[in-house]
Amino acid sequence: EDKVVQSPLSLVVHEGDTVTLNCSYEVTNFRSLLWYKQEKKAPTFLFMLTSSGIEKKSGRLSSILDKKELFSILNITATQTGDSAVYLCAVNAGGTSYGKLTFGQGTILTVHP
Amino acid sequence: GAGVSQTPSNKVTEKGKYVELRCDPISGHTALYWYRQSLGQGPEFLIYFQGTGAADDSGLPNDRFFAVRPEGSVSTLKIQRTERGDSAVYLCASSSGTGNQPQHFGDGTRLSIL
């Protein structure tokens, strides 16, 4: 059974801090790993990673994948209160799981002013 | 439309009733997915359509749940004889194909069974 585990489950920081969110996975036929940000409603797509060691970057957010050790990290630098959200990691696996995403439980990030 | 649209945004009904949840994907997206999210958890896969056909329905919890996509665009998730345990947010997502494309989510329908 495909499995995705995120850590920490929750994190409280102050504006300006840097945070690192972790995602480890066990799947039979890995295709890609995705990060989403979920505030009140829809998960919003952040990154999709398919290759090891290639950093994806968007503003203050960046992410990297290690396919040998089966994990990914999401970094947020100079955090702002608007970064407060649940961050979800998901894996798209092939084989019989083709097409569906398996999600982790999420990391709840709270950024205080 | 610009994004995935789901209706209704909230649905409250009594145990034993029938409900239908609607999803209108991003225009041109051929793949459509339904997920269910309980409080404090990540979304859980229910069913995936490629075009009009259900390519994978392995996540549907039992035969009270059914989904259709008759014209390859709008999809309806149908739940018969609802139970209190069906209460959750039902999320729909779409993507531009079966290749490695990101899925884009709607705001979900919050279903509450009394």
PDB file of C-alpha atoms in Angstrom:
ATOM      1  CA  GLU A   1       0.000   0.000   0.000  1.00  0.00           C
ATOM      2  CA  ASP A   2       1.314   3.454  -0.948  1.00  0.00           C
ATOM      3  CA  LYS A   3       2.209   5.607   2.067  1.00  0.00           C
ATOM      4  CA  VAL A   4       3.132   9.279   2.561  1.00  0.00           C
ATOM      5  CA  VAL A   5       4.249  10.659   5.923  1.00  0.00           C
ATOM      6  CA  GLN A   6       4.739  14.338   6.686  1.00  0.00           C
ATOM      7  CA  SER A   7       6.562  15.951   9.575  1.00  0.00           C
ATOM      8  CA  PRO A   8       6.176  17.881  11.689  1.00  0.00           C
ATOM      9  CA  LEU A   9       2.387  17.702  11.991  1.00  0.00           C
ATOM     10  CA  SER A  10       2.317  21.300  13.177  1.00  0.00           C
ATOM     11  CA  LEU A  11       4.740  24.177  13.432  1.00  0.00           C
ATOM     12  CA  VAL A  12       4.482  27.637  14.972  1.00  0.00           C
ATOM     13  CA  VAL A  13       6.982  30.328  13.956  1.00  0.00           C
ATOM     14  CA  HIS A  14       7.338  34.107  13.857  1.00  0.00           C
ATOM     15  CA  GLU A  15       7.416  36.256  10.777  1.00  0.00           C
ATOM     16  CA  GLY A  16      10.841  36.247   9.168  1.00  0.00           C
ATOM     17  CA  ASP A  17      11.732  32.720  10.279  1.00  0.00           C
ATOM     18  CA  THR A  18      12.728  29.995   7.800  1.00  0.00           C
ATOM     19  CA  VAL A  19      10.885  26.681   7.927  1.00  0.00           C
ATOM     20  CA  THR A  20      11.534  23.236   6.468  1.00  0.00           C
ATOM     21  CA  LEU A  21       8.684  20.795   5.983  1.00  0.00           C
ATOM     22  CA  ASN A  22       9.391  17.111   5.412  1.00  0.00           C
ATOM     23  CA  CYS A  23       7.697  14.437   3.351  1.00  0.00           C
ATOM     24  CA  SER A  24       8.747  10.786   3.123  1.00  0.00           C
ATOM     25  CA  TYR A  25       7.061   8.176   0.968  1.00  0.00           C
ATOM     26  CA  GLU A  26       6.840   4.483   0.161  1.00  0.00           C
ATOM     27  CA  VAL A  27       5.223   3.686  -3.186  1.00  0.00           C
ATOM     28  CA  THR A  28       5.609   0.869  -5.663  1.00  0.00           C
ATOM     29  CA  ASN A  29       5.962   2.848  -8.910  1.00  0.00           C
ATOM     30  CA  PHE A  30       6.906   6.461  -8.241  1.00  0.00           C
ATOM     31  CA  ARG A  31       5.967   8.995 -10.925  1.00  0.00           C
ATOM     32  CA  SER A  32       5.971  12.374  -9.187  1.00  0.00           C
ATOM     33  CA  LEU A  33       5.678  14.167  -5.849  1.00  0.00           C
ATOM     34  CA  LEU A  34       3.513  17.244  -5.452  1.00  0.00           C
ATOM     35  CA  TRP A  35       3.203  19.946  -2.815  1.00  0.00           C
ATOM     36  CA  TYR A  36      -0.032  21.832  -2.169  1.00  0.00           C
ATOM     37  CA  LYS A  37      -1.001  24.710   0.124  1.00  0.00           C
ATOM     38  CA  GLN A  38      -4.461  24.514   1.692  1.00  0.00           C
ATOM     39  CA  GLU A  39      -5.970  27.507   3.421  1.00  0.00           C
ATOM     40  CA  LYS A  40      -9.723  27.522   3.916  1.00  0.00           C
ATOM     41  CA  LYS A  41     -10.811  25.434   0.964  1.00  0.00           C
ATOM     42  CA  ALA A  42      -9.093  24.228  -2.222  1.00  0.00           C
ATOM     43  CA  PRO A  43      -5.563  22.818  -2.079  1.00  0.00           C
ATOM     44  CA  THR A  44      -3.486  25.132  -4.286  1.00  0.00           C
ATOM     45  CA  PHE A  45      -0.742  23.585  -6.390  1.00  0.00           C
ATOM     46  CA  LEU A  46       2.813  24.650  -5.502  1.00  0.00           C
ATOM     47  CA  PHE A  47       5.333  22.256  -7.064  1.00  0.00           C
ATOM     48  CA  MET A  48       5.629  18.977  -8.893  1.00  0.00           C
ATOM     49  CA  LEU A  49       8.927  17.096  -8.619  1.00  0.00           C
ATOM     50  CA  THR A  50       9.969  14.150 -10.733  1.00  0.00           C
ATOM     51  CA  SER A  51      13.776  14.151 -10.690  1.00  0.00           C
ATOM     52  CA  SER A  52      16.195  13.921  -7.793  1.00  0.00           C
ATOM     53  CA  GLY A  53      18.379  16.840  -6.826  1.00  0.00           C
ATOM     54  CA  ILE A  54      16.741  19.488  -8.993  1.00  0.00           C
ATOM     55  CA  GLU A  55      15.428  22.344  -6.886  1.00  0.00           C
ATOM     56  CA  LYS A  56      12.138  23.944  -7.831  1.00  0.00           C
ATOM     57  CA  LYS A  57      11.759  27.542  -6.697  1.00  0.00           C
ATOM     58  CA  SER A  58       8.961  30.090  -6.601  1.00  0.00           C
ATOM     59  CA  GLY A  59       9.631  33.286  -4.702  1.00  0.00           C
ATOM     60  CA  ARG A  60      10.346  32.418  -1.072  1.00  0.00           C
ATOM     61  CA  LEU A  61       9.333  28.770  -1.539  1.00  0.00           C
ATOM     62  CA  SER A  62      11.569  26.010  -2.801  1.00  0.00           C
ATOM     63  CA  SER A  63      11.462  22.238  -2.875  1.00  0.00           C
ATOM     64  CA  ILE A  64      13.730  19.330  -3.688  1.00  0.00           C
ATOM     65  CA  LEU A  65      13.327  15.595  -4.087  1.00  0.00           C
ATOM     66  CA  ASP A  66      15.626  12.724  -3.100  1.00  0.00           C
ATOM     67  CA  LYS A  67      14.476   9.556  -4.887  1.00  0.00           C
ATOM     68  CA  LYS A  68      17.188   7.444  -3.313  1.00  0.00           C
ATOM     69  CA  GLU A  69      16.197   8.255   0.270  1.00  0.00           C
ATOM     70  CA  LEU A  70      12.502   8.635  -0.691  1.00  0.00           C
ATOM     71  CA  PHE A  71      11.804  12.081   0.688  1.00  0.00           C
ATOM     72  CA  SER A  72      11.197  15.687  -0.237  1.00  0.00           C
ATOM     73  CA  ILE A  73      11.494  18.961   1.637  1.00  0.00           C
ATOM     74  CA  LEU A  74       9.635  22.217   1.223  1.00  0.00           C
ATOM     75  CA  ASN A  75      11.467  25.324   2.392  1.00  0.00           C
ATOM     76  CA  ILE A  76       9.883  28.672   3.085  1.00  0.00           C
ATOM     77  CA  THR A  77      12.226  31.587   3.804  1.00  0.00           C
ATOM     78  CA  ALA A  78      11.326  34.921   5.437  1.00  0.00           C
ATOM     79  CA  THR A  79       7.897  33.601   6.442  1.00  0.00           C
ATOM     80  CA  GLN A  80       4.865  35.901   6.441  1.00  0.00           C
ATOM     81  CA  THR A  81       1.490  35.593   8.178  1.00  0.00           C
ATOM     82  CA  GLY A  82      -0.015  34.794   4.777  1.00  0.00           C
ATOM     83  CA  ASP A  83       2.036  31.596   4.695  1.00  0.00           C
ATOM     84  CA  SER A  84      -0.129  30.203   7.504  1.00  0.00           C
ATOM     85  CA  ALA A  85      -1.875  27.157   6.040  1.00  0.00           C
ATOM     86  CA  VAL A  86      -1.831  23.376   5.849  1.00  0.00           C
ATOM     87  CA  TYR A  87       0.887  22.135   3.517  1.00  0.00           C
ATOM     88  CA  LEU A  88       0.082  18.840   1.836  1.00  0.00           C
ATOM     89  CA  CYS A  89       2.501  16.447   0.182  1.00  0.00           C
ATOM     90  CA  ALA A  90       1.163  13.909  -2.322  1.00  0.00           C
ATOM     91  CA  VAL A  91       2.675  11.182  -4.461  1.00  0.00           C
ATOM     92  CA  ASN A  92       1.489  10.093  -7.889  1.00  0.00           C
ATOM     93  CA  ALA A  93       2.366   6.438  -8.377  1.00  0.00           C
ATOM     94  CA  GLY A  94       2.071   4.314 -11.479  1.00  0.00           C
ATOM     95  CA  GLY A  95       0.951   0.739 -11.947  1.00  0.00           C
ATOM     96  CA  THR A  96      -2.487   0.053 -10.505  1.00  0.00           C
ATOM     97  CA  SER A  97      -2.328   3.428  -8.717  1.00  0.00           C
ATOM     98  CA  TYR A  98      -1.932   5.288 -12.011  1.00  0.00           C
ATOM     99  CA  GLY A  99      -3.583   8.692 -11.946  1.00  0.00           C
ATOM    100  CA  LYS A 100      -4.447   8.978  -8.274  1.00  0.00           C
ATOM    101  CA  LEU A 101      -2.634  10.987  -5.597  1.00  0.00           C
ATOM    102  CA  THR A 102      -1.805   9.558  -2.185  1.00  0.00           C
ATOM    103  CA  PHE A 103      -1.621  12.369   0.360  1.00  0.00           C
ATOM    104  CA  GLY A 104       0.143  12.767   3.662  1.00  0.00           C
ATOM    105  CA  GLN A 105      -1.678  14.082   6.708  1.00  0.00           C
ATOM    106  CA  GLY A 106      -0.379  17.597   6.170  1.00  0.00           C
ATOM    107  CA  THR A 107       1.711  20.041   8.186  1.00  0.00           C
ATOM    108  CA  ILE A 108      -0.165  22.885   9.867  1.00  0.00           C
ATOM    109  CA  LEU A 109       2.030  25.997   9.690  1.00  0.00           C
ATOM    110  CA  THR A 110       1.158  29.003  11.844  1.00  0.00           C
ATOM    111  CA  VAL A 111       3.141  32.212  11.362  1.00  0.00           C
ATOM    112  CA  HIS A 112       2.725  34.829  14.090  1.00  0.00           C
ATOM    113  CA  PRO A 113       3.411  38.530  13.427  1.00  0.00           C
TER     114      PRO A 113
ATOM    115  CA  GLY B   1     -14.436  28.482 -16.286  1.00  0.00           C
ATOM    116  CA  ALA B   2     -11.110  29.562 -14.865  1.00  0.00           C
ATOM    117  CA  GLY B   3     -10.948  26.871 -12.211  1.00  0.00           C
ATOM    118  CA  VAL B   4     -12.651  23.719 -10.967  1.00  0.00           C
ATOM    119  CA  SER B   5     -16.162  24.537  -9.806  1.00  0.00           C
ATOM    120  CA  GLN B   6     -18.055  22.432  -7.261  1.00  0.00           C
ATOM    121  CA  THR B   7     -21.682  22.742  -6.193  1.00  0.00           C
ATOM    122  CA  PRO B   8     -23.181  22.983  -3.697  1.00  0.00           C
ATOM    123  CA  SER B   9     -20.501  24.428  -1.415  1.00  0.00           C
ATOM    124  CA  ASN B  10     -22.363  23.065   1.615  1.00  0.00           C
ATOM    125  CA  LYS B  11     -24.936  20.304   1.929  1.00  0.00           C
ATOM    126  CA  VAL B  12     -26.735  19.314   5.121  1.00  0.00           C
ATOM    127  CA  THR B  13     -29.069  16.340   5.004  1.00  0.00           C
ATOM    128  CA  GLU B  14     -30.510  13.634   7.186  1.00  0.00           C
ATOM    129  CA  LYS B  15     -29.199  10.133   7.566  1.00  0.00           C
ATOM    130  CA  GLY B  16     -30.644   7.818   4.941  1.00  0.00           C
ATOM    131  CA  LYS B  17     -31.137  10.486   2.261  1.00  0.00           C
ATOM    132  CA  TYR B  18     -29.660  10.543  -1.228  1.00  0.00           C
ATOM    133  CA  VAL B  19     -27.218  13.292  -2.276  1.00  0.00           C
ATOM    134  CA  GLU B  20     -25.591  14.418  -5.498  1.00  0.00           C
ATOM    135  CA  LEU B  21     -22.436  16.500  -5.642  1.00  0.00           C
ATOM    136  CA  ARG B  22     -21.427  18.210  -8.857  1.00  0.00           C
ATOM    137  CA  CYS B  23     -18.019  19.018 -10.316  1.00  0.00           C
ATOM    138  CA  ASP B  24     -17.281  21.177 -13.357  1.00  0.00           C
ATOM    139  CA  PRO B  25     -13.600  20.741 -14.318  1.00  0.00           C
ATOM    140  CA  ILE B  26     -11.234  23.204 -15.935  1.00  0.00           C
ATOM    141  CA  SER B  27     -12.158  23.553 -19.594  1.00  0.00           C
ATOM    142  CA  GLY B  28     -10.277  21.075 -21.749  1.00  0.00           C
ATOM    143  CA  HIS B  29      -9.124  18.862 -18.887  1.00  0.00           C
ATOM    144  CA  THR B  30      -9.736  15.237 -19.760  1.00  0.00           C
ATOM    145  CA  ALA B  31      -8.905  13.702 -16.373  1.00  0.00           C
ATOM    146  CA  LEU B  32     -11.172  14.231 -13.356  1.00  0.00           C
ATOM    147  CA  TYR B  33     -10.704  12.995  -9.788  1.00  0.00           C
ATOM    148  CA  TRP B  34     -12.830  12.810  -6.646  1.00  0.00           C
ATOM    149  CA  TYR B  35     -11.306  12.842  -3.168  1.00  0.00           C
ATOM    150  CA  ARG B  36     -12.762  12.907   0.340  1.00  0.00           C
ATOM    151  CA  GLN B  37     -11.137  14.877   3.152  1.00  0.00           C
ATOM    152  CA  SER B  38     -11.957  14.376   6.823  1.00  0.00           C
ATOM    153  CA  LEU B  39     -11.004  16.917   9.464  1.00  0.00           C
ATOM    154  CA  GLY B  40      -7.285  16.920  10.174  1.00  0.00           C
ATOM    155  CA  GLN B  41      -6.468  14.486   7.379  1.00  0.00           C
ATOM    156  CA  GLY B  42      -5.153  14.704   3.855  1.00  0.00           C
ATOM    157  CA  PRO B  43      -7.538  14.029   0.950  1.00  0.00           C
ATOM    158  CA  GLU B  44      -8.267  10.359   0.194  1.00  0.00           C
ATOM    159  CA  PHE B  45      -8.766   9.152  -3.362  1.00  0.00           C
ATOM    160  CA  LEU B  46     -12.216   7.948  -4.388  1.00  0.00           C
ATOM    161  CA  ILE B  47     -12.420   7.663  -8.186  1.00  0.00           C
ATOM    162  CA  TYR B  48     -10.684   8.874 -11.332  1.00  0.00           C
ATOM    163  CA  PHE B  49     -12.156   9.458 -14.810  1.00  0.00           C
ATOM    164  CA  GLN B  50     -10.309   9.644 -18.073  1.00  0.00           C
ATOM    165  CA  GLY B  51     -12.871  11.050 -20.489  1.00  0.00           C
ATOM    166  CA  THR B  52     -16.253   9.447 -19.845  1.00  0.00           C
ATOM    167  CA  GLY B  53     -15.007   6.240 -18.291  1.00  0.00           C
ATOM    168  CA  ALA B  54     -13.998   5.499 -14.727  1.00  0.00           C
ATOM    169  CA  ALA B  55     -10.339   4.467 -15.042  1.00  0.00           C
ATOM    170  CA  ASP B  56      -9.973   3.642 -11.336  1.00  0.00           C
ATOM    171  CA  ASP B  57     -12.789   3.437  -8.778  1.00  0.00           C
ATOM    172  CA  SER B  58     -10.787   1.541  -6.165  1.00  0.00           C
ATOM    173  CA  GLY B  59     -11.244   4.288  -3.556  1.00  0.00           C
ATOM    174  CA  LEU B  60     -15.038   4.201  -3.419  1.00  0.00           C
ATOM    175  CA  PRO B  61     -15.758   2.911   0.102  1.00  0.00           C
ATOM    176  CA  ASN B  62     -18.824   0.793  -0.749  1.00  0.00           C
ATOM    177  CA  ASP B  63     -21.648   0.401  -3.257  1.00  0.00           C
ATOM    178  CA  ARG B  64     -23.579   3.358  -1.818  1.00  0.00           C
ATOM    179  CA  PHE B  65     -21.118   5.597  -3.674  1.00  0.00           C
ATOM    180  CA  PHE B  66     -21.279   6.045  -7.426  1.00  0.00           C
ATOM    181  CA  ALA B  67     -19.974   8.648  -9.873  1.00  0.00           C
ATOM    182  CA  VAL B  68     -20.662   9.454 -13.502  1.00  0.00           C
ATOM    183  CA  ARG B  69     -19.216  11.681 -16.186  1.00  0.00           C
ATOM    184  CA  PRO B  70     -21.527  11.076 -19.166  1.00  0.00           C
ATOM    185  CA  GLU B  71     -20.147  13.661 -21.599  1.00  0.00           C
ATOM    186  CA  GLY B  72     -16.546  13.721 -20.453  1.00  0.00           C
ATOM    187  CA  SER B  73     -16.830  17.085 -18.713  1.00  0.00           C
ATOM    188  CA  VAL B  74     -19.098  17.596 -15.692  1.00  0.00           C
ATOM    189  CA  SER B  75     -19.125  14.800 -13.123  1.00  0.00           C
ATOM    190  CA  THR B  76     -21.621  13.925 -10.415  1.00  0.00           C
ATOM    191  CA  LEU B  77     -20.795  11.967  -7.267  1.00  0.00           C
ATOM    192  CA  LYS B  78     -23.874  10.198  -5.916  1.00  0.00           C
ATOM    193  CA  ILE B  79     -24.276   8.838  -2.401  1.00  0.00           C
ATOM    194  CA  GLN B  80     -27.251   6.667  -1.495  1.00  0.00           C
ATOM    195  CA  ARG B  81     -28.613   5.949   1.997  1.00  0.00           C
ATOM    196  CA  THR B  82     -26.204   8.436   3.563  1.00  0.00           C
ATOM    197  CA  GLU B  83     -24.643   7.659   6.930  1.00  0.00           C
ATOM    198  CA  ARG B  84     -23.155  10.004   9.527  1.00  0.00           C
ATOM    199  CA  GLY B  85     -19.706   8.655   8.667  1.00  0.00           C
ATOM    200  CA  ASP B  86     -20.071  10.067   5.152  1.00  0.00           C
ATOM    201  CA  SER B  87     -19.729  13.591   6.582  1.00  0.00           C
ATOM    202  CA  ALA B  88     -16.585  15.146   5.078  1.00  0.00           C
ATOM    203  CA  VAL B  89     -15.409  17.619   2.463  1.00  0.00           C
ATOM    204  CA  TYR B  90     -15.645  16.120  -1.008  1.00  0.00           C
ATOM    205  CA  LEU B  91     -12.991  17.557  -3.309  1.00  0.00           C
ATOM    206  CA  CYS B  92     -12.864  17.368  -7.081  1.00  0.00           C
ATOM    207  CA  ALA B  93      -9.720  17.890  -9.146  1.00  0.00           C
ATOM    208  CA  SER B  94      -8.898  17.893 -12.841  1.00  0.00           C
ATOM    209  CA  SER B  95      -5.762  17.638 -14.926  1.00  0.00           C
ATOM    210  CA  SER B  96      -4.943  18.052 -18.584  1.00  0.00           C
ATOM    211  CA  GLY B  97      -4.249  14.392 -19.277  1.00  0.00           C
ATOM    212  CA  THR B  98      -2.973  11.096 -18.028  1.00  0.00           C
ATOM    213  CA  GLY B  99       0.623  12.180 -18.327  1.00  0.00           C
ATOM    214  CA  ASN B 100       2.435  13.554 -15.330  1.00  0.00           C
ATOM    215  CA  GLN B 101       0.316  16.696 -15.018  1.00  0.00           C
ATOM    216  CA  PRO B 102      -0.553  18.435 -11.740  1.00  0.00           C
ATOM    217  CA  GLN B 103      -4.115  18.101 -10.463  1.00  0.00           C
ATOM    218  CA  HIS B 104      -5.990  21.328  -9.739  1.00  0.00           C
ATOM    219  CA  PHE B 105      -8.641  21.291  -7.042  1.00  0.00           C
ATOM    220  CA  GLY B 106     -12.004  22.901  -6.508  1.00  0.00           C
ATOM    221  CA  ASP B 107     -13.155  24.387  -3.203  1.00  0.00           C
ATOM    222  CA  GLY B 108     -15.037  21.235  -2.305  1.00  0.00           C
ATOM    223  CA  THR B 109     -18.512  20.417  -1.009  1.00  0.00           C
ATOM    224  CA  ARG B 110     -18.839  20.195   2.755  1.00  0.00           C
ATOM    225  CA  LEU B 111     -21.322  17.374   3.377  1.00  0.00           C
ATOM    226  CA  SER B 112     -22.907  17.049   6.816  1.00  0.00           C
ATOM    227  CA  ILE B 113     -25.159  14.104   7.623  1.00  0.00           C
ATOM    228  CA  LEU B 114     -27.344  14.666  10.665  1.00  0.00           C
TER     229      LEU B 114
END
